[in-house]
Short mmCIF file of C-alpha atoms in Angstrom, two decimals:
data_model
loop_
_atom_site.label_atom_id
_atom_site.label_comp_id
_atom_site.label_asym_id
_atom_site.label_seq_id
_atom_site.Cartn_x
_atom_site.Cartn_y
_atom_site.Cartn_z
CA UNK W 1 38.32 122.06 136.25
CA UNK W 2 41.92 123.83 136.31
CA UNK W 3 42.93 126.65 134.16
CA UNK W 4 44.82 125.24 131.25
CA UNK W 5 44.80 128.13 129.02
CA UNK W 6 45.87 131.92 129.37
CA UNK W 7 44.26 134.46 127.19
CA UNK W 8 43.70 138.02 126.82
CA UNK W 9 39.95 139.49 127.12
CA UNK W 10 38.64 138.18 123.87
CA UNK W 11 36.93 140.63 121.17
CA UNK W 12 34.84 140.97 118.27
CA UNK W 13 36.20 143.15 115.03
CA UNK W 14 33.34 144.23 113.22
CA UNK W 15 35.58 145.82 110.56
CA UNK W 16 38.57 144.37 109.42
CA UNK W 17 40.42 144.10 105.96
CA UNK W 18 39.32 140.83 103.67
CA UNK W 19 42.43 139.14 102.19
CA UNK W 20 39.86 137.03 99.93
CA UNK W 21 37.94 139.63 98.31
CA UNK W 22 39.80 142.63 99.38
CA UNK W 23 36.80 143.97 101.08
CA UNK W 24 38.32 147.37 103.38
CA UNK W 25 35.44 146.24 105.99
CA UNK W 26 34.05 143.11 105.37
CA UNK W 27 35.76 140.28 107.42
CA UNK W 28 34.46 140.18 111.09
CA UNK W 29 35.73 137.83 113.28
CA UNK W 30 35.98 137.16 117.32
CA UNK W 31 39.14 136.34 118.62
CA UNK W 32 41.91 136.54 121.42
CA UNK W 33 45.73 136.46 121.73
CA UNK W 34 46.80 133.28 123.77
CA UNK W 35 49.44 133.31 126.33
CA UNK W 36 49.76 129.88 126.55
CA UNK W 37 47.75 126.99 125.66
CA UNK W 38 47.87 123.13 125.11
CA UNK W 39 48.26 122.04 122.14
CA UNK W 40 45.47 119.46 122.71
CA UNK W 41 43.01 122.36 123.95
CA UNK W 42 43.72 123.93 120.52
CA UNK W 43 42.54 121.12 118.53
CA UNK W 44 39.52 121.65 120.35
CA UNK W 45 39.16 125.01 119.44
CA UNK W 46 40.08 123.54 115.59
CA UNK W 47 36.61 122.11 115.70
CA UNK W 48 34.84 124.92 117.04
CA UNK W 49 36.12 126.97 113.80
CA UNK W 50 39.00 128.53 115.37
CA UNK W 51 41.97 129.14 113.50
CA UNK W 52 45.45 130.96 114.50
CA UNK W 53 47.90 133.62 113.30
CA UNK W 54 50.61 132.88 115.53
CA UNK W 55 49.25 133.65 119.46
CA UNK W 56 46.07 135.58 117.69
CA UNK W 57 43.14 132.89 117.96
CA UNK W 58 40.19 133.72 115.92
CA UNK W 59 37.29 132.54 114.42
CA UNK W 60 34.89 134.16 111.63
CA UNK W 61 31.60 135.48 111.84
CA UNK W 62 30.22 133.60 108.70
CA UNK W 63 26.69 135.12 108.76
CA UNK W 64 27.96 138.71 108.46
CA UNK W 65 31.59 138.31 106.88
CA UNK W 66 31.64 139.10 102.96
CA UNK W 67 33.43 135.81 102.47
CA UNK W 68 32.06 132.80 104.55
CA UNK W 69 34.95 130.36 105.78
CA UNK W 70 34.62 126.96 106.85
CA UNK W 71 36.78 124.57 108.52
CA UNK W 72 37.76 121.64 106.03
CA UNK W 73 39.47 118.76 107.35
CA UNK W 74 40.41 115.36 104.75
CA UNK W 75 40.25 111.99 105.79
CA UNK W 76 44.28 111.34 104.72
CA UNK W 77 43.88 107.64 105.74
CA UNK W 78 41.08 107.18 102.61
CA UNK W 79 42.90 109.67 100.48
CA UNK W 80 42.58 108.64 96.50
CA UNK W 81 44.63 111.17 94.48
CA UNK W 82 43.02 112.58 91.58
CA UNK W 83 44.15 112.64 87.80
CA UNK W 84 45.25 116.13 88.41
CA UNK W 85 47.12 115.18 91.58
CA UNK W 86 48.77 112.39 89.72
CA UNK W 87 50.09 114.55 87.08
CA UNK W 88 51.31 117.11 89.65
CA UNK W 89 53.46 114.61 91.46
CA UNK W 90 54.66 113.13 87.89
CA UNK W 91 55.63 116.27 86.56
CA UNK W 92 57.88 117.12 89.94
CA UNK W 93 59.33 113.72 89.72
CA UNK W 94 60.03 113.86 86.40
CA UNK W 95 61.74 117.50 86.69
CA UNK W 96 63.97 116.60 89.92
CA UNK W 97 64.65 112.90 89.10
CA UNK W 98 65.53 113.55 85.31
CA UNK W 99 69.15 114.44 86.11
CA UNK W 100 70.04 112.96 89.27
CA UNK W 101 70.41 109.51 90.66
CA UNK W 102 67.24 107.98 92.44
CA UNK W 103 67.38 104.99 94.80
CA UNK W 104 64.68 102.82 95.25
CA UNK W 105 64.18 100.48 97.85
CA UNK W 106 67.03 97.98 96.52
CA UNK W 107 69.43 100.85 96.62
CA UNK W 108 70.48 100.33 93.01
CA UNK W 109 67.72 101.77 90.80
CA UNK W 110 67.83 105.39 88.78
CA UNK W 111 65.19 107.08 87.66
CA UNK W 112 66.00 105.62 83.84
CA UNK W 113 65.82 102.11 85.03
CA UNK W 114 62.49 102.61 86.50
CA UNK W 115 61.39 103.91 83.20
CA UNK W 116 62.71 101.11 81.48
CA UNK W 117 60.87 98.77 83.69
CA UNK W 118 57.79 100.52 83.04
CA UNK W 119 58.20 100.34 79.00
CA UNK W 120 58.40 96.14 79.85
CA UNK W 121 55.06 95.52 81.13
CA UNK W 122 54.12 97.32 84.43
CA UNK W 123 51.67 100.11 82.67
CA UNK W 124 48.92 98.45 84.40
CA UNK W 125 50.51 98.64 87.70
CA UNK W 126 47.82 100.82 89.96
CA UNK W 127 49.41 104.24 90.98
CA UNK W 128 50.80 104.16 94.52
CA UNK W 129 50.45 107.31 96.02
CA UNK W 130 53.05 106.45 99.16
CA UNK W 131 55.90 105.94 97.02
CA UNK W 132 55.32 108.24 93.88
CA UNK W 133 54.99 111.31 96.63
CA UNK W 134 58.35 109.86 98.30
CA UNK W 135 60.36 109.56 94.75
CA UNK W 136 61.97 112.91 94.74
CA UNK W 137 63.17 112.57 98.35
CA UNK W 138 65.42 109.86 97.22
CA UNK W 139 67.17 112.11 94.67
CA UNK W 140 70.28 113.91 95.21
CA UNK W 141 69.03 116.94 94.52
CA UNK W 142 65.80 117.18 96.51
CA UNK W 143 65.24 117.08 100.22
CA UNK W 144 62.77 118.15 102.64
CA UNK W 145 63.95 119.26 105.67
CA UNK W 146 62.58 119.42 109.30
CA UNK W 147 63.24 122.78 110.86
CA UNK W 148 62.65 124.23 114.29
CA UNK W 149 59.81 126.98 113.63
CA UNK W 150 62.47 130.43 114.30
CA UNK W 151 63.34 132.91 111.90
CA UNK W 152 66.70 132.61 109.81
CA UNK W 153 68.05 134.79 107.01
CA UNK W 154 66.93 132.28 104.27
CA UNK W 155 63.76 132.04 105.71
CA UNK W 156 62.84 135.57 105.51
CA UNK W 157 64.29 136.23 102.25
CA UNK W 158 61.65 133.57 100.71
CA UNK W 159 58.65 135.06 103.08
CA UNK W 160 59.76 138.68 101.61
CA UNK W 161 59.89 137.59 97.74
CA UNK W 162 56.73 135.74 98.25
CA UNK W 163 54.81 138.21 100.25
CA UNK W 164 55.77 141.03 97.69
CA UNK W 165 55.54 139.37 93.92
CA UNK W 166 52.43 136.88 94.79
CA UNK W 167 50.74 138.89 97.72
CA UNK W 168 51.55 141.98 96.31
CA UNK W 169 52.14 143.11 99.77
CA UNK W 170 53.62 146.51 100.61
CA UNK W 171 57.49 146.06 101.27
CA UNK W 172 57.49 147.72 104.35
CA UNK W 173 54.72 145.50 105.94
CA UNK W 174 57.05 142.75 105.16
CA UNK W 175 59.43 142.93 108.08
CA UNK W 176 61.19 140.10 110.14
CA UNK W 177 58.95 140.98 113.20
CA UNK W 178 55.58 140.25 111.01
CA UNK W 179 57.21 136.63 109.85
CA UNK W 180 58.07 135.90 113.73
CA UNK W 181 54.96 137.12 114.82
CA UNK W 182 52.80 135.12 112.09
CA UNK W 183 54.89 131.97 111.53
CA UNK W 184 57.25 131.57 114.46
CA UNK W 185 55.43 132.44 117.56
CA UNK W 186 52.49 129.97 119.29
CA UNK W 187 51.06 129.59 122.46
CA UNK W 188 52.00 126.11 122.90
CA UNK W 189 55.14 126.90 124.82
CA UNK W 190 56.97 123.61 123.08
CA UNK W 191 60.63 122.52 123.24
CA UNK W 192 63.34 123.10 121.20
CA UNK W 193 65.24 120.28 119.06
CA UNK W 194 62.46 119.07 117.34
CA UNK W 195 62.21 115.84 115.53
CA UNK W 196 59.15 113.50 113.79
CA UNK W 197 58.97 111.14 117.08
CA UNK W 198 58.52 114.11 119.45
CA UNK W 199 56.01 115.86 117.20
CA UNK W 200 54.07 112.44 117.20
CA UNK W 201 53.91 111.89 120.88
CA UNK W 202 54.17 115.51 122.01
CA UNK W 203 52.98 117.44 118.97
CA UNK W 204 53.88 121.27 118.33
CA UNK W 205 54.36 123.74 115.97
CA UNK W 206 56.98 123.25 112.91
CA UNK W 207 58.67 124.13 109.59
CA UNK W 208 59.22 121.98 106.59
CA UNK W 209 61.92 123.57 104.23
CA UNK W 210 62.03 122.24 100.78
CA UNK W 211 65.59 122.36 99.23
CA UNK W 212 66.68 121.62 95.67
CA UNK W 213 70.48 121.53 95.00
CA UNK W 214 70.97 123.25 98.75
CA UNK W 215 68.40 126.10 98.18
CA UNK W 216 65.43 126.80 100.25
CA UNK W 217 62.56 127.19 97.46
CA UNK W 218 59.70 126.69 99.72
CA UNK W 219 58.42 126.54 103.26
CA UNK W 220 55.64 124.83 104.98
CA UNK W 221 54.37 125.86 108.18
CA UNK W 222 52.67 123.51 110.27
CA UNK W 223 50.69 122.08 113.84
CA UNK W 224 51.20 118.38 114.85
CA UNK W 225 48.25 117.39 116.72
CA UNK W 226 49.06 114.32 118.82
CA UNK W 227 46.54 111.43 118.08
CA UNK W 228 44.23 113.93 115.90
CA UNK W 229 45.70 115.38 113.26
CA UNK W 230 48.13 117.64 111.18
CA UNK W 231 47.22 121.14 110.48
CA UNK W 232 48.66 123.16 107.86
CA UNK W 233 49.22 127.29 108.89
CA UNK W 234 50.84 128.53 106.03
CA UNK W 235 52.98 127.67 102.94
CA UNK W 236 55.04 129.94 100.86
CA UNK W 237 57.57 129.22 97.69
CA UNK W 238 59.95 131.01 95.57
CA UNK W 239 58.13 132.61 92.65
CA UNK W 240 61.07 131.56 90.36
CA UNK W 241 59.86 128.16 90.49
CA UNK W 242 56.08 128.47 89.91
CA UNK W 243 56.37 125.69 87.16
CA UNK W 244 56.75 123.30 89.63
CA UNK W 245 53.36 123.51 91.14
CA UNK W 246 54.78 123.74 94.52
CA UNK W 247 51.20 124.43 96.19
CA UNK W 248 49.49 121.89 95.09
CA UNK W 249 52.47 119.21 95.96
CA UNK W 250 52.78 120.52 99.45
CA UNK W 251 49.37 119.81 100.07
CA UNK W 252 50.13 116.14 98.62
CA UNK W 253 53.42 115.85 100.77
CA UNK W 254 51.68 116.98 103.66
CA UNK W 255 48.90 114.35 103.51
CA UNK W 256 51.79 111.82 103.09
CA UNK W 257 53.38 113.13 106.32
CA UNK W 258 49.65 112.86 108.16
CA UNK W 259 49.66 109.18 107.17
CA UNK W 260 52.99 108.77 108.66
CA UNK W 261 52.53 110.26 111.60
CA UNK W 262 49.39 107.81 112.03
CA UNK W 263 47.11 110.52 112.05
CA UNK W 264 43.31 110.18 110.37
CA UNK W 265 42.71 113.90 109.66
CA UNK W 266 44.30 116.48 107.77
CA UNK W 267 43.21 120.07 108.24
CA UNK W 268 43.58 122.25 105.58
CA UNK W 269 42.43 125.49 107.08
CA UNK W 270 39.25 127.28 105.65
CA UNK W 271 37.29 126.19 102.68
CA UNK W 272 35.98 129.37 100.89
CA UNK W 273 33.59 128.54 98.09
CA UNK W 274 32.91 132.38 97.17
CA UNK W 275 36.94 132.49 96.43
CA UNK W 276 38.16 131.14 93.41
CA UNK W 277 41.60 130.48 94.75
CA UNK W 278 40.55 128.70 97.93
CA UNK W 279 38.26 126.39 96.31
CA UNK W 280 40.98 123.96 95.52
CA UNK W 281 41.21 122.46 99.15
CA UNK W 282 37.99 120.76 97.96
CA UNK W 283 39.77 118.96 95.01
CA UNK W 284 41.45 116.53 97.90
CA UNK W 285 38.98 114.08 98.90
CA UNK W 286 37.10 112.45 101.12
CA UNK W 287 36.72 115.54 103.10
CA UNK W 288 34.35 117.21 105.64
CA UNK W 289 33.13 120.68 106.10
CA UNK W 290 32.49 121.54 110.11
CA UNK W 291 28.92 122.69 110.42
CA UNK W 292 29.25 126.14 111.76
CA UNK W 293 26.31 125.80 114.03
CA UNK W 294 27.47 123.11 116.21
CA UNK W 295 27.64 124.52 119.76
CA UNK W 296 28.73 121.09 121.80
CA UNK W 297 30.20 118.37 119.69
CA UNK W 298 31.42 119.19 116.14
CA UNK W 299 29.40 117.97 113.50
CA UNK W 300 30.61 117.40 110.21
CA UNK W 301 29.19 117.14 106.47
CA UNK W 302 30.59 115.51 103.62
CA UNK W 303 32.10 118.59 101.30
CA UNK W 304 29.35 117.40 98.51
CA UNK W 305 26.63 117.20 100.67
CA UNK W 306 27.39 120.48 102.91
CA UNK W 307 25.79 122.79 100.78
CA UNK W 308 22.38 121.02 100.09
CA UNK W 309 22.68 120.31 103.83
CA UNK W 310 22.56 123.98 104.71
CA UNK W 311 19.74 124.62 102.46
CA UNK W 312 17.32 121.81 103.31
CA UNK W 313 17.51 122.51 106.74
CA UNK W 314 17.59 126.29 106.60
CA UNK W 315 20.07 126.95 109.31
CA UNK W 316 19.91 130.43 108.91
CA UNK W 317 17.18 130.35 111.29
CA UNK W 318 18.93 128.76 114.01
CA UNK W 319 22.16 130.91 114.04
CA UNK W 320 22.52 132.44 117.91
CA UNK W 321 24.19 135.67 118.96
CA UNK W 322 27.63 136.73 119.80
CA UNK W 323 27.62 139.12 122.45
CA UNK W 324 28.98 142.28 120.86
CA UNK W 325 29.14 144.62 123.76
CA UNK W 326 29.12 148.17 123.11
CA UNK W 327 30.19 150.55 126.14
CA UNK W 328 27.96 153.44 126.31
CA UNK W 329 28.64 157.25 127.24
CA UNK W 330 27.82 156.50 131.02
CA UNK W 331 29.81 153.42 131.16
CA UNK W 332 26.48 151.00 130.82
CA UNK W 333 24.97 148.77 128.30
CA UNK W 334 21.86 147.32 127.96
CA UNK W 335 21.34 143.52 126.72
CA UNK W 336 19.97 144.79 123.39
CA UNK W 337 23.18 146.28 122.73
CA UNK W 338 25.01 142.78 123.34
CA UNK W 339 22.70 141.01 120.65
CA UNK W 340 23.61 142.88 117.47
CA UNK W 341 25.77 140.32 115.97
CA UNK W 342 23.97 137.01 114.63
CA UNK W 343 26.72 134.07 114.64
CA UNK W 344 25.89 130.41 113.87
CA UNK W 345 27.39 127.81 116.52
CA UNK W 346 27.23 130.16 119.60
CA UNK W 347 24.81 130.58 122.63
CA UNK W 348 22.43 133.31 122.94
CA UNK W 349 22.77 135.85 125.87
CA UNK W 350 20.39 133.97 128.24
CA UNK W 351 21.85 130.65 127.10
CA UNK W 352 25.42 131.87 128.25
CA UNK W 353 24.37 133.22 131.43
CA UNK W 354 22.68 130.29 132.35
CA UNK W 355 25.79 128.35 131.94
CA UNK W 356 27.90 130.83 133.59
CA UNK W 357 25.59 130.77 136.90
CA UNK W 358 26.18 126.48 137.04
CA UNK W 359 29.82 126.99 136.74
CA UNK W 360 31.96 126.15 139.89
CA UNK W 361 34.16 129.29 139.06
CA UNK W 362 36.22 131.35 136.88
CA UNK W 363 39.70 132.70 136.45
CA UNK W 364 40.13 135.97 136.38
CA UNK W 365 43.86 136.79 136.20
CA UNK W 366 45.10 140.14 137.36
CA UNK W 367 48.45 141.69 136.22
CA UNK W 368 50.93 143.30 138.30
CA UNK W 369 51.01 146.42 136.82
CA UNK W 370 48.04 148.67 138.11
CA UNK W 371 45.54 147.32 135.93
CA UNK W 372 47.67 146.80 132.76
CA UNK W 373 49.32 143.82 131.68
CA UNK W 374 52.95 143.59 132.50
CA UNK W 375 54.68 141.68 129.76
CA UNK W 376 58.05 139.51 130.17
CA UNK W 377 59.90 137.18 128.02
CA UNK W 378 59.56 134.02 128.53
CA UNK W 379 60.93 131.91 131.42
CA UNK W 380 64.50 130.48 131.01
CA UNK W 381 63.56 127.13 130.39
CA UNK W 382 61.73 127.94 127.54
CA UNK W 383 64.43 126.99 124.89
CA UNK W 384 63.20 129.40 122.16
CA UNK W 385 63.45 132.83 124.07
CA UNK W 386 66.36 134.12 122.24
CA UNK W 387 64.61 133.65 118.95
CA UNK W 388 60.92 134.60 119.66
CA UNK W 389 61.62 138.07 121.49
CA UNK W 390 58.18 138.85 120.77
CA UNK W 391 56.66 135.59 122.27
CA UNK W 392 55.55 136.97 126.02
CA UNK W 393 53.99 135.71 129.40
CA UNK W 394 51.92 138.08 131.40
CA UNK W 395 53.62 138.55 135.08
CA UNK W 396 50.38 137.46 137.40
CA UNK W 397 50.18 139.09 140.54
CA UNK W 398 46.48 137.14 141.52
CA UNK W 399 44.01 134.89 140.30
CA UNK W 400 40.67 135.38 141.16
CA UNK W 401 38.50 132.13 141.08
CA UNK W 402 34.86 132.53 142.07
CA UNK W 403 31.27 132.35 141.17
CA UNK W 404 30.30 134.50 137.79
CA UNK W 405 28.11 136.73 140.02
CA UNK W 406 31.26 137.59 142.23
CA UNK W 407 33.22 138.81 139.09
CA UNK W 408 35.01 142.34 140.02
CA UNK W 409 34.43 145.24 137.90
CA UNK W 410 31.33 146.69 135.79
CA UNK W 411 29.29 144.72 133.45
CA UNK W 412 31.60 144.67 130.61
CA UNK W 413 33.96 142.45 132.56
CA UNK W 414 30.78 140.14 132.83
CA UNK W 415 30.14 140.27 129.49
CA UNK W 416 33.10 139.59 128.32
CA UNK W 417 32.91 136.43 130.13
CA UNK W 418 29.42 135.68 128.80
CA UNK W 419 30.81 136.23 124.95
CA UNK W 420 33.54 133.78 125.80
CA UNK W 421 31.36 131.01 127.16
CA UNK W 422 29.09 131.53 124.09
CA UNK W 423 31.81 130.93 121.79
CA UNK W 424 33.82 128.31 123.52
CA UNK W 425 30.45 126.33 125.00
CA UNK W 426 30.54 125.07 128.69
CA UNK W 427 32.83 122.19 127.98
CA UNK W 428 35.88 124.30 127.20
CA UNK W 429 34.94 127.94 128.76
CA UNK W 430 35.67 126.90 132.34
CA UNK W 431 39.73 126.19 131.23
CA UNK W 432 40.38 129.77 130.05
CA UNK W 433 41.83 132.09 132.49
CA UNK W 434 41.44 135.42 131.20
CA UNK W 435 43.99 138.52 131.85
CA UNK W 436 42.60 141.79 132.64
#
């Protein structure tokens, strides 16, 4: 199997800040930085509980973290809007269309004429989600623009305002660099000049700008995975327009886009039942939650049955272990120290070692600068180089390929590979090359 993705050595962060409950040390994740990765491979990682923040891919430790995070996906092709969703759409359409011309299929119907038709006997007509969600975009006031995923001044000003007023971030932490790392950088190395057709056939990372009277009032950050799903990465809006329920509206707009692209699923990120502000994702139905104990083929449960399924099957007894290595003073460690963290859906030490010994080989990528990763800007054919000056690719001197038992270096290297195999599983692990 060829090396499809290039990543940094993975690691386990046992004491991180949690943005959901504000615990200073409650967030525990396993993750790595991806220098290069096909978007199709990222789709398989989504079904193993991973998400990404820029080029950093991570998977929460559900068993030990303060706020368990479950991957949630909506069956967009079967979506039926709730009473609340219909209200959000109708209120937005009313606000946007009340003082502007809105053209329908016949190109001669304003919003006022549509209202008149309703009073003449169409009250019993079923609510058409696909038509209603698009009505505002026929206005001469509002539009959604497909944007390349790069930083601009208007995007950054919106981001700064949203982070400081909604999330109460420290102004000094809201920088152009943080915007680019979080919302522009990605490991997909896609072409510029995106289009919806290209997103459908090739996939990629992109932005959608919500413009009202020419002003950017919201920005959606998304990934398109061809033949699979539309994945929500982030959404921000101007706090001056809170009355428009733009957060709820954006999810509905993205569901409609998922259907337009011909995808079955819309991935909303993580469902966090213990966090009230994140429970809204469960309002979009029918949705599934990923069984975090899946180690090979992903197993999904309907949202309504998920908690019951966990209680009845006593899945906590099936939690495997992550190989959380700790270097001893003498540079060596024991197996017992590797097995100190219990994580669902991860192979045990012995299971990972068995898989490793059965693999044809591994990829260990050696940097060109005396054992440290030498970083350079992307190659010239990457048209985003100028905008993404913090997206890098390691310069490699040599690729080692061979059996697991021949991994050079001390036991720590081998343990890191076992950790990667344990977390990704025997099917995906051989696709990854690790820079050391």
